[in-house]
Amino acid sequence: MAEMTALARVTRVEGLGMVTIRADLDRAGDAIAGASGLPLPGRVGIVAEGDRALGWMSPDELLLMLPHAELADALTDLREALRGEASLVADVSDMRCVFDLTGEDADQVLAKLSPTDLEMFPPGALRRTRLAQVPAAFWRIPGGFRLIAFRSVEVYLRELLETAAAPGTWLDPR
Amino acid sequence: MLLLTCPHCGIAAEETEFNPGGEAHLKRHGPGASDEDFEGYLFLRHNVKGPVLERWRHSYGCGKWFLAARDSVTLQVYGTYPASLAHPSDEVGDSVRAAHPNWRTQI
Amino acid sequence: MSRPSAPPPGPFRLASGGRLIDRAYSTGFRFNRRHLRGFKGDTLASALLGSGVALVGRSFKYHRPRGILASGVEEPNALLGLGQGGRFEPNQRATTTALMPGMVTESQNAWPSLDSDVGAINAPLWRFFPAGFYYKTFIHPRAAWLNVFEPVIRRAAGLGRAPKQADPDRYEQAYGFAETVVVGGGIAGLSAARDAAREGGRVLVLEQTPHWGGRTPVDHAGGEARVGALLDELRGMENVTLRRNTQATGLYDHGYLLARESLADHDPKADLPRQRLWRIRAGRVIVATGAHERPIAFAGNDVPGVMLASAVRDYIVNWAVAPGRRIAVVTSNDDAYRTALAALDAGLEVAAVIDARPVADGRLPQAVRARGVEVLTGTGIAGVRGGKLISGVDLCAQDGAGKVTGRLDCDCVAMSGGWSPVVHLWSHCGGRLLWDEPGGFFRPEPSRPPTGPDGAPNVAVVGAADGDLAVAALTGAEVEAPSAQVWLMPAQATRKARFKMWLDYQNDVKVSDVVVAAQEGFVSVEHAKRYTTLGMATDQGKTSNVNGLAVLSEALAQPVAATGTTTFRPPYTPLTFGAIAAEAKGAIFQPLRRTPMHAWHEARGAAWEPVGLWRRPYTYPQGGETHTDAINREILAVRGGVGMLDASTLGKILVTGPDAGRFLDMVYTGMMSSLPVGKCRYGLMCNDNGFLIDDGVVVRLAEDQWLCHTTTGGAERIHGHMEDWLQCEWFDWKVYTANLTEQYAQIAVVGPKARDLLEALGGMDVSAEALPFMTFADGELGGHPVRLYRISFSGELSFELATPAGRGLALWEALMAAGKPFGVTPYGTEAMHVLRAEKGFIMIGDETDGTVIPQDLNLHWAISKKKADFIGKRAQERSFMASPDRWRLVGLESLDGRMLPDGVYAVAEGVNANGQRNVQGRVTSTYASPTLGRPIAMGLVAHGPERMGEILEFPVKGADSVRARIVDPVFYDKEGTRANG
């Protein structure tokens, strides 16, 4: 029998800056796009260019992810762009843990934890849902998924993902 | 287990991703309200057998509240609409009346 | 019959045949310590029968000897205990358990042994165990129930014993999605799957056994090839998934289907999860679950060796096992003749076919006659000879009362009372059933299907499950005449005979029980079911339901359609707790929320207090300290020097926007819009019922920005509460909120030396002038970015430092290092509680319980009188809320130095309507105060604040009442000077 390997690799991602942006996106969308340097994502979408990404979190909330070194400038730019507009811009870089789940069977790992139809989940979509017992969000990256969840459950989430990725536990019919 | 479509993000998700919030379209009565009005607001609910209008929050998703027209007998979901609407949308109302021609909202 | 030439595995194994076994692999197993052998591909049942084991268990109530009845999930008798130690599992059906090498199995419900069971004394007494026996017998005297009846019954009745050790196996769950799910991999299911797949969309086919094709390969010539062709076609279709060993156990609302996939059942060496529970969302479900054969109610129909006719031919054809050497077939239909033919084909002897019908001249009966077997029409079985094994049957006229007309020697009876469609899944989610009078069974009522979220039907039924028993269009079989409805054998059976006719084998329910239930007025089918236990427990009436309903109908002299049927409830077959819990055990039983300093606390040996899902340090015992010692040390260190508390779990909600002040004025009882920038204010939150739901310090960060602190348990709840009002009531207000709780680590530095410590770290002016009480400042301390709040929950000079969570541990360690010269002491939640109680500060969840308003807690000062409205204001004006008789907060001082137990009540004069003492108050917080060297307590007391100095009596269990004096709840530093440093 061939050596069994895990269904996917679980890698902690460090060093991301994150900004939560809340505003009327119809009114302030252009300003946010300009300040963040990314086009506005559509409903339940995410746009990624270079090392920045802008995700749609709710009808009036976006999440900007970028290298931590660029965080301070981005906060300033966003606040400047939204001056006079009812809005909320906050640094949430420390609020979440980030994991990459990569490998051919990464979909199967998520299929064990989230009530999401992953066959109907294309690149460019962002899904806020739950992974077992905790809220989380994920989207596709080359070779798998990026996942974010609250920082306090990082240990739980890692063990959860590694359990679901245990060698030999493919979902394929046997 | 119910399947509901959040009107804000358009995602059809299972019941475990939502939190229920009871009857919709309650009119809040504050200071100055009569005892009768306040009692009605705080305690009296329709508890209809048939189409009900109810509150849900997409708590594991976009976090938004929305309202659903749902049948308490057949569990058919006639439609969902944002919590800011004072009445079910025409589309939702039509969908209810397709099954219950004499239906009138509880509002 | 010819004995097999090679003895192992088993004397009843046929020399050839067996489409499901692989004779190249023989395997050993144990049954009640006997070493037996079987083949790869055997079920436990086929291996036992092949080994000549006919007696496999004892019945539930009467401890009657029981053998294997069926060959599939409907088996009511052959429930065995499997495995050992942590892997022991009771009540496993031998018929659906794959034989694994080295398997250890045991029979149940027999003591001291299967062959000489003491409980069988119940059997001769069965007249005295009628329906409703327990209800009738054990009413009086009540004490006897607890001490006499229950222990004896618990010993004697019931099924297997529960395992005592933790289950070492792994389980998992997975979410599945398909536009069409077909349940059942028989020929009807496979054909429906092909049709669905051609229409498009994902098609998932679930088959409970390891094999495709259902009954077709056994029952129909060329069946195997027909199934094979369908499978080939399906395997070539991109949108089809075929999943074996997967049992659909329940169908719920909106197409939610649970199915258990066996990955490594009873095979610990596989190093895989044992089972996987699929949580499937199906656009539509096609139920192709076939039908179950019914027993016939004749006297002695539970003696080992009496089996379902289809099971007898399954064992012969599938596993090359002879259930008997000389088989008698008894039937109400043509189908059972297939068993006679299969037995003859295998070289076994068929004693006769006993056919209850007056005439049997269909193709199958004629074929059997042509093979030289006698067909006895119009005949029934009057009784079975033998106890633990059959030696023969007595014959009688079916339409008579049971006068014996002849005798037939046999060692196996293959019976068929017709077939019942398996309609469980259809019924689980609301599909209605109709009684099909010609067919003699319940089948789905096509006009009353289960419906989906759009109101359209979302379940369809095909094949035998829909009453098309032969599935002739697909199997090529000739359509047979429906089974005759033979509910009693013989039709005029005597009362004595009815005492020996079993309907429900698993629950030991007989024809006589159902008749008694009807006579005693249990005419509703649901009542009769519960009174007799017919169709209850793990098999949910798979073999007994229709027979029982028919007997009940006859007793009530009404058609079966008028009696109706009970509700089939999920699960179809039992689910293990393991599969339901799946990954949620051990370290990931539930998410455990850790603060940024969690590892530090852990390394210092912190004892934990769960607060919601958080773990907070309760106290940090040192050396051999008891918790009490440690808590007292921590409290005294704070009062006398400086302590540090990890306060990261406190909720932190940012509220911004032009209408934020107006919004917070509605959310809090106090005025928040008037709070100057840079200042902090204590706030109370109520719901619109007026009750206090949370408290915390509100900070005005900027003109249009507030930060609201909540309790540890309140962060998500209060954020949700705010969003609810913002989205649903004041949706036109320009306000945005963000729950930033986890963005920041927060550290309380508390005690007279707190300022010294911060100054030692350096970087900010923390003097009373620069940072007065209830203000905050942003800056850096020791190079760490902090927001520094001057707030106090202990009455001491106190600062709370917030820093980005990723820097929390570094800041904590820097503070610990800088504080070393001052004897800085980390303290936990219990010290925090005592410190606040010494100051009379309330705690949400101690002083509040969902029925307490701020006025009860003398917090009038935190309720604005200027505001026209806030959430809860109208409710607090209700007469009961405004009553002067409400219980209000006071301090309580024990007179004899004993601590008041938490939650005890103060008694008043007189008794209430129930004869209980009237009460006038209760204890809400109680602690031993090391600061004061005596116990302190707070409580809610009627007219409390007006009764200072009065003595109250608190009865306590097992000791004299504690008497306590009503005092001011502020026990320490009443002047409040210590917070000024």
Short mmCIF file of N, CA, C and O in Angstrom, two decimals, chain B residues 1-4 8 13-16 26-36 38 41-43 55 57 63-66 70 74-78 83-85, chain C residues 175 252-256 279 281 451-456 666 688-689 716 719-721 723-725 727-731 868-875 877-878:
data_model
loop_
_atom_site.label_atom_id
_atom_site.label_comp_id
_atom_site.label_asym_id
_atom_site.label_seq_id
_atom_site.Cartn_x
_atom_site.Cartn_y
_atom_site.Cartn_z
N MET B 1 -34.11 20.40 8.40
CA MET B 1 -33.39 21.65 8.63
C MET B 1 -33.61 22.59 7.44
O MET B 1 -33.42 22.23 6.30
N LEU B 2 -34.01 23.81 7.78
CA LEU B 2 -34.41 24.75 6.74
C LEU B 2 -33.24 25.19 5.87
O LEU B 2 -32.08 25.15 6.28
N LEU B 3 -33.61 25.63 4.70
CA LEU B 3 -32.68 26.23 3.75
C LEU B 3 -33.24 27.63 3.50
O LEU B 3 -34.39 27.77 3.11
N LEU B 4 -32.44 28.65 3.78
CA LEU B 4 -32.92 30.02 3.62
C LEU B 4 -31.95 30.79 2.73
O LEU B 4 -30.74 30.55 2.76
N HIS B 8 -29.52 39.69 1.41
CA HIS B 8 -28.42 40.67 1.35
C HIS B 8 -27.24 40.12 0.56
O HIS B 8 -26.67 40.82 -0.26
N ALA B 13 -28.27 29.21 2.39
CA ALA B 13 -27.48 28.51 3.40
C ALA B 13 -28.41 27.72 4.30
O ALA B 13 -29.61 27.97 4.35
N GLU B 14 -27.82 26.77 5.03
CA GLU B 14 -28.65 25.95 5.93
C GLU B 14 -28.89 26.70 7.23
O GLU B 14 -28.19 27.64 7.58
N GLU B 15 -29.89 26.20 7.93
CA GLU B 15 -30.38 26.86 9.14
C GLU B 15 -29.29 27.13 10.17
O GLU B 15 -29.37 28.11 10.91
N THR B 16 -28.27 26.27 10.23
CA THR B 16 -27.24 26.44 11.25
C THR B 16 -26.43 27.71 11.04
O THR B 16 -25.69 28.12 11.92
N LEU B 26 -42.87 43.95 14.14
CA LEU B 26 -43.43 44.45 15.39
C LEU B 26 -43.25 45.97 15.41
O LEU B 26 -42.21 46.48 15.01
N LYS B 27 -44.24 46.66 15.89
CA LYS B 27 -44.09 48.11 16.03
C LYS B 27 -43.65 48.41 17.45
O LYS B 27 -44.33 48.05 18.41
N ARG B 28 -42.48 49.05 17.57
CA ARG B 28 -41.96 49.36 18.91
C ARG B 28 -42.78 50.47 19.55
O ARG B 28 -43.10 51.46 18.91
N HIS B 29 -43.14 50.26 20.81
CA HIS B 29 -43.79 51.30 21.60
C HIS B 29 -42.87 51.67 22.73
O HIS B 29 -42.42 50.81 23.48
N GLY B 30 -42.60 52.95 22.87
CA GLY B 30 -41.69 53.43 23.90
C GLY B 30 -42.42 54.23 24.95
O GLY B 30 -43.63 54.07 25.13
N PRO B 31 -41.68 55.10 25.66
CA PRO B 31 -42.29 55.93 26.71
C PRO B 31 -43.50 56.68 26.18
O PRO B 31 -43.50 57.17 25.05
N GLY B 32 -44.54 56.74 26.98
CA GLY B 32 -45.76 57.43 26.57
C GLY B 32 -46.78 56.49 25.98
O GLY B 32 -47.95 56.84 25.85
N ALA B 33 -46.36 55.29 25.62
CA ALA B 33 -47.31 54.34 25.03
C ALA B 33 -48.27 53.83 26.10
O ALA B 33 -47.91 53.74 27.28
N SER B 34 -49.47 53.50 25.68
CA SER B 34 -50.46 52.94 26.61
C SER B 34 -50.02 51.54 27.04
O SER B 34 -49.23 50.88 26.36
N ASP B 35 -50.55 51.09 28.14
CA ASP B 35 -50.25 49.74 28.61
C ASP B 35 -50.65 48.71 27.56
O ASP B 35 -49.95 47.72 27.34
N GLU B 36 -51.79 48.94 26.88
CA GLU B 36 -52.27 47.99 25.88
C GLU B 36 -51.27 47.90 24.72
O GLU B 36 -50.92 46.81 24.26
N PHE B 38 -48.15 48.72 24.70
CA PHE B 38 -46.87 48.19 25.12
C PHE B 38 -46.95 46.67 25.33
O PHE B 38 -46.04 45.93 24.95
N TYR B 41 -46.80 45.04 21.96
CA TYR B 41 -45.44 45.05 21.40
C TYR B 41 -44.55 44.03 22.08
O TYR B 41 -43.79 43.29 21.43
N LEU B 42 -44.66 43.96 23.39
CA LEU B 42 -43.70 43.14 24.13
C LEU B 42 -44.10 41.66 24.20
O LEU B 42 -43.24 40.79 24.13
N PHE B 43 -45.38 41.38 24.29
CA PHE B 43 -45.79 40.02 24.64
C PHE B 43 -46.68 39.31 23.63
O PHE B 43 -46.70 38.10 23.60
N ARG B 55 -38.25 37.03 11.63
CA ARG B 55 -36.92 37.64 11.56
C ARG B 55 -35.83 36.57 11.59
O ARG B 55 -35.92 35.60 12.33
N ARG B 57 -31.30 36.29 11.29
CA ARG B 57 -30.02 36.97 11.09
C ARG B 57 -29.04 36.00 10.45
O ARG B 57 -28.90 34.86 10.90
N GLY B 63 -23.99 38.78 8.52
CA GLY B 63 -24.37 39.43 9.76
C GLY B 63 -25.63 40.26 9.68
O GLY B 63 -26.01 40.91 10.66
N LYS B 64 -26.28 40.25 8.52
CA LYS B 64 -27.45 41.11 8.35
C LYS B 64 -28.74 40.40 8.77
O LYS B 64 -28.90 39.19 8.59
N TRP B 65 -29.64 41.21 9.30
CA TRP B 65 -30.98 40.72 9.59
C TRP B 65 -31.81 40.77 8.33
O TRP B 65 -31.64 41.66 7.49
N PHE B 66 -32.70 39.82 8.18
CA PHE B 66 -33.66 39.87 7.09
C PHE B 66 -34.97 39.25 7.57
O PHE B 66 -35.05 38.73 8.68
N ARG B 70 -42.66 32.51 5.60
CA ARG B 70 -42.48 31.07 5.64
C ARG B 70 -43.76 30.43 6.13
O ARG B 70 -44.46 31.01 6.96
N THR B 74 -46.23 23.87 6.05
CA THR B 74 -45.51 23.16 4.98
C THR B 74 -44.02 23.49 4.97
O THR B 74 -43.25 22.84 4.27
N LEU B 75 -43.64 24.52 5.69
CA LEU B 75 -42.26 25.01 5.74
C LEU B 75 -41.82 25.65 4.42
O LEU B 75 -40.63 25.97 4.24
N GLN B 76 -42.74 25.84 3.49
CA GLN B 76 -42.37 26.53 2.25
C GLN B 76 -41.89 27.93 2.60
O GLN B 76 -42.46 28.63 3.42
N VAL B 77 -40.81 28.33 1.96
CA VAL B 77 -40.30 29.69 2.12
C VAL B 77 -40.78 30.50 0.92
O VAL B 77 -40.33 30.29 -0.20
N TYR B 78 -41.72 31.40 1.17
CA TYR B 78 -42.29 32.16 0.06
C TYR B 78 -41.33 33.23 -0.44
O TYR B 78 -41.40 33.64 -1.59
N ALA B 83 -34.72 43.56 6.30
CA ALA B 83 -35.44 43.91 7.53
C ALA B 83 -35.90 45.36 7.52
O ALA B 83 -36.73 45.74 8.33
N SER B 84 -35.37 46.16 6.62
CA SER B 84 -35.75 47.58 6.60
C SER B 84 -37.09 47.80 5.89
O SER B 84 -37.64 48.90 5.96
N LEU B 85 -37.62 46.77 5.22
CA LEU B 85 -38.90 46.96 4.53
C LEU B 85 -40.05 46.90 5.54
O LEU B 85 -40.07 46.04 6.42
N TYR C 175 -20.19 17.28 4.34
CA TYR C 175 -21.37 17.89 3.73
C TYR C 175 -21.41 17.51 2.26
O TYR C 175 -20.39 17.60 1.57
N TYR C 252 -34.98 14.88 6.32
CA TYR C 252 -35.55 15.96 7.10
C TYR C 252 -36.02 17.09 6.17
O TYR C 252 -35.97 16.94 4.94
N ASP C 253 -36.38 18.22 6.78
CA ASP C 253 -36.95 19.33 6.01
C ASP C 253 -36.01 19.80 4.90
O ASP C 253 -34.80 19.81 5.05
N HIS C 254 -36.63 20.23 3.83
CA HIS C 254 -35.91 20.89 2.73
C HIS C 254 -34.79 20.02 2.15
O HIS C 254 -33.72 20.52 1.82
N GLY C 255 -35.04 18.73 2.06
CA GLY C 255 -34.09 17.85 1.38
C GLY C 255 -32.81 17.58 2.16
O GLY C 255 -31.79 17.23 1.57
N TYR C 256 -32.87 17.71 3.47
CA TYR C 256 -31.68 17.45 4.29
C TYR C 256 -31.68 15.96 4.66
O TYR C 256 -32.58 15.47 5.32
N ARG C 279 -23.94 14.76 5.69
CA ARG C 279 -25.05 15.72 5.86
C ARG C 279 -25.32 16.27 4.48
O ARG C 279 -24.65 17.19 4.02
N ARG C 281 -27.51 17.81 1.30
CA ARG C 281 -28.62 18.66 0.90
C ARG C 281 -28.98 18.24 -0.52
O ARG C 281 -28.20 18.39 -1.44
N THR C 451 -42.60 18.22 0.70
CA THR C 451 -42.31 19.35 -0.18
C THR C 451 -41.05 20.07 0.26
O THR C 451 -40.66 19.99 1.42
N GLY C 452 -40.46 20.76 -0.68
CA GLY C 452 -39.20 21.46 -0.44
C GLY C 452 -39.41 22.92 -0.11
O GLY C 452 -40.54 23.37 0.09
N PRO C 453 -38.33 23.69 -0.09
CA PRO C 453 -38.42 25.10 0.27
C PRO C 453 -39.30 25.90 -0.69
O PRO C 453 -39.86 26.92 -0.30
N ASP C 454 -39.43 25.43 -1.92
CA ASP C 454 -40.26 26.16 -2.89
C ASP C 454 -41.69 25.65 -2.89
O ASP C 454 -42.50 26.08 -3.71
N GLY C 455 -42.02 24.74 -2.01
CA GLY C 455 -43.38 24.23 -1.93
C GLY C 455 -43.66 23.09 -2.89
O GLY C 455 -44.74 22.50 -2.86
N ALA C 456 -42.72 22.79 -3.77
CA ALA C 456 -42.92 21.71 -4.74
C ALA C 456 -42.49 20.38 -4.13
O ALA C 456 -41.63 20.34 -3.25
N MET C 666 -29.75 55.64 23.11
CA MET C 666 -30.86 54.68 23.11
C MET C 666 -30.45 53.34 23.71
O MET C 666 -31.23 52.66 24.36
N ASP C 688 -35.65 45.70 25.86
CA ASP C 688 -36.88 46.47 25.90
C ASP C 688 -37.87 45.94 26.93
O ASP C 688 -38.92 46.53 27.15
N ASN C 689 -37.51 44.81 27.57
CA ASN C 689 -38.27 44.35 28.73
C ASN C 689 -37.88 45.13 29.98
O ASN C 689 -38.44 44.90 31.04
N GLU C 716 -20.22 39.21 21.77
CA GLU C 716 -20.95 38.87 20.54
C GLU C 716 -22.44 39.19 20.69
O GLU C 716 -23.08 39.68 19.77
N HIS C 719 -22.94 43.00 20.60
CA HIS C 719 -22.75 43.49 19.24
C HIS C 719 -23.96 43.12 18.38
O HIS C 719 -24.47 43.94 17.61
N GLY C 720 -24.45 41.89 18.55
CA GLY C 720 -25.64 41.47 17.82
C GLY C 720 -26.86 42.30 18.20
O GLY C 720 -27.67 42.68 17.35
N HIS C 721 -26.99 42.61 19.49
CA HIS C 721 -28.09 43.44 20.00
C HIS C 721 -28.05 44.83 19.34
O HIS C 721 -29.05 45.34 18.85
N GLU C 723 -26.57 45.66 16.50
CA GLU C 723 -26.84 45.54 15.06
C GLU C 723 -28.33 45.29 14.80
O GLU C 723 -28.88 45.78 13.82
N ASP C 724 -28.96 44.56 15.69
CA ASP C 724 -30.39 44.30 15.55
C ASP C 724 -31.16 45.62 15.53
O ASP C 724 -31.95 45.91 14.63
N TRP C 725 -30.88 46.47 16.52
CA TRP C 725 -31.61 47.75 16.59
C TRP C 725 -31.24 48.64 15.41
O TRP C 725 -32.09 49.33 14.85
N GLN C 727 -30.19 47.70 12.39
CA GLN C 727 -30.65 47.21 11.08
C GLN C 727 -32.17 47.17 10.98
O GLN C 727 -32.73 47.33 9.91
N CYS C 728 -32.82 46.90 12.10
CA CYS C 728 -34.26 46.62 12.03
C CYS C 728 -35.13 47.78 12.52
O CYS C 728 -36.30 47.84 12.17
N GLU C 729 -34.60 48.67 13.35
CA GLU C 729 -35.45 49.73 13.89
C GLU C 729 -34.98 51.11 13.42
O GLU C 729 -35.76 51.89 12.92
N TRP C 730 -33.68 51.36 13.55
CA TRP C 730 -33.16 52.69 13.21
C TRP C 730 -32.24 52.60 12.00
O TRP C 730 -31.13 53.09 12.00
N PHE C 731 -32.76 51.92 10.96
CA PHE C 731 -31.90 51.63 9.80
C PHE C 731 -31.55 52.87 8.99
O PHE C 731 -30.69 52.83 8.13
N ALA C 868 -35.71 61.24 26.66
CA ALA C 868 -37.11 60.92 26.39
C ALA C 868 -37.30 59.42 26.25
O ALA C 868 -38.36 58.89 26.53
N ASP C 869 -36.25 58.74 25.82
CA ASP C 869 -36.40 57.32 25.52
C ASP C 869 -35.04 56.64 25.62
O ASP C 869 -34.00 57.26 25.40
N PHE C 870 -35.04 55.41 26.02
CA PHE C 870 -33.92 54.48 25.82
C PHE C 870 -34.49 53.08 25.86
O PHE C 870 -35.64 52.90 26.33
N ILE C 871 -33.76 52.13 25.37
CA ILE C 871 -34.28 50.76 25.33
C ILE C 871 -34.49 50.28 26.76
O ILE C 871 -33.55 50.24 27.55
N GLY C 872 -35.71 49.97 27.09
CA GLY C 872 -36.04 49.52 28.45
C GLY C 872 -36.77 50.55 29.27
O GLY C 872 -37.33 50.23 30.32
N LYS C 873 -36.79 51.81 28.82
CA LYS C 873 -37.36 52.89 29.64
C LYS C 873 -38.87 52.67 29.87
O LYS C 873 -39.35 52.76 30.99
N ARG C 874 -39.58 52.36 28.78
CA ARG C 874 -41.02 52.19 28.92
C ARG C 874 -41.34 51.02 29.86
O ARG C 874 -42.24 51.10 30.69
N ALA C 875 -40.57 49.97 29.72
CA ALA C 875 -40.84 48.80 30.56
C ALA C 875 -40.60 49.12 32.03
O ALA C 875 -41.33 48.64 32.90
N GLU C 877 -41.27 51.68 33.49
CA GLU C 877 -42.37 52.48 34.02
C GLU C 877 -43.59 51.62 34.36
O GLU C 877 -44.57 52.13 34.91
N ARG C 878 -43.54 50.35 33.99
CA ARG C 878 -44.68 49.48 34.31
C ARG C 878 -44.82 49.38 35.83
O ARG C 878 -43.83 49.44 36.56
#
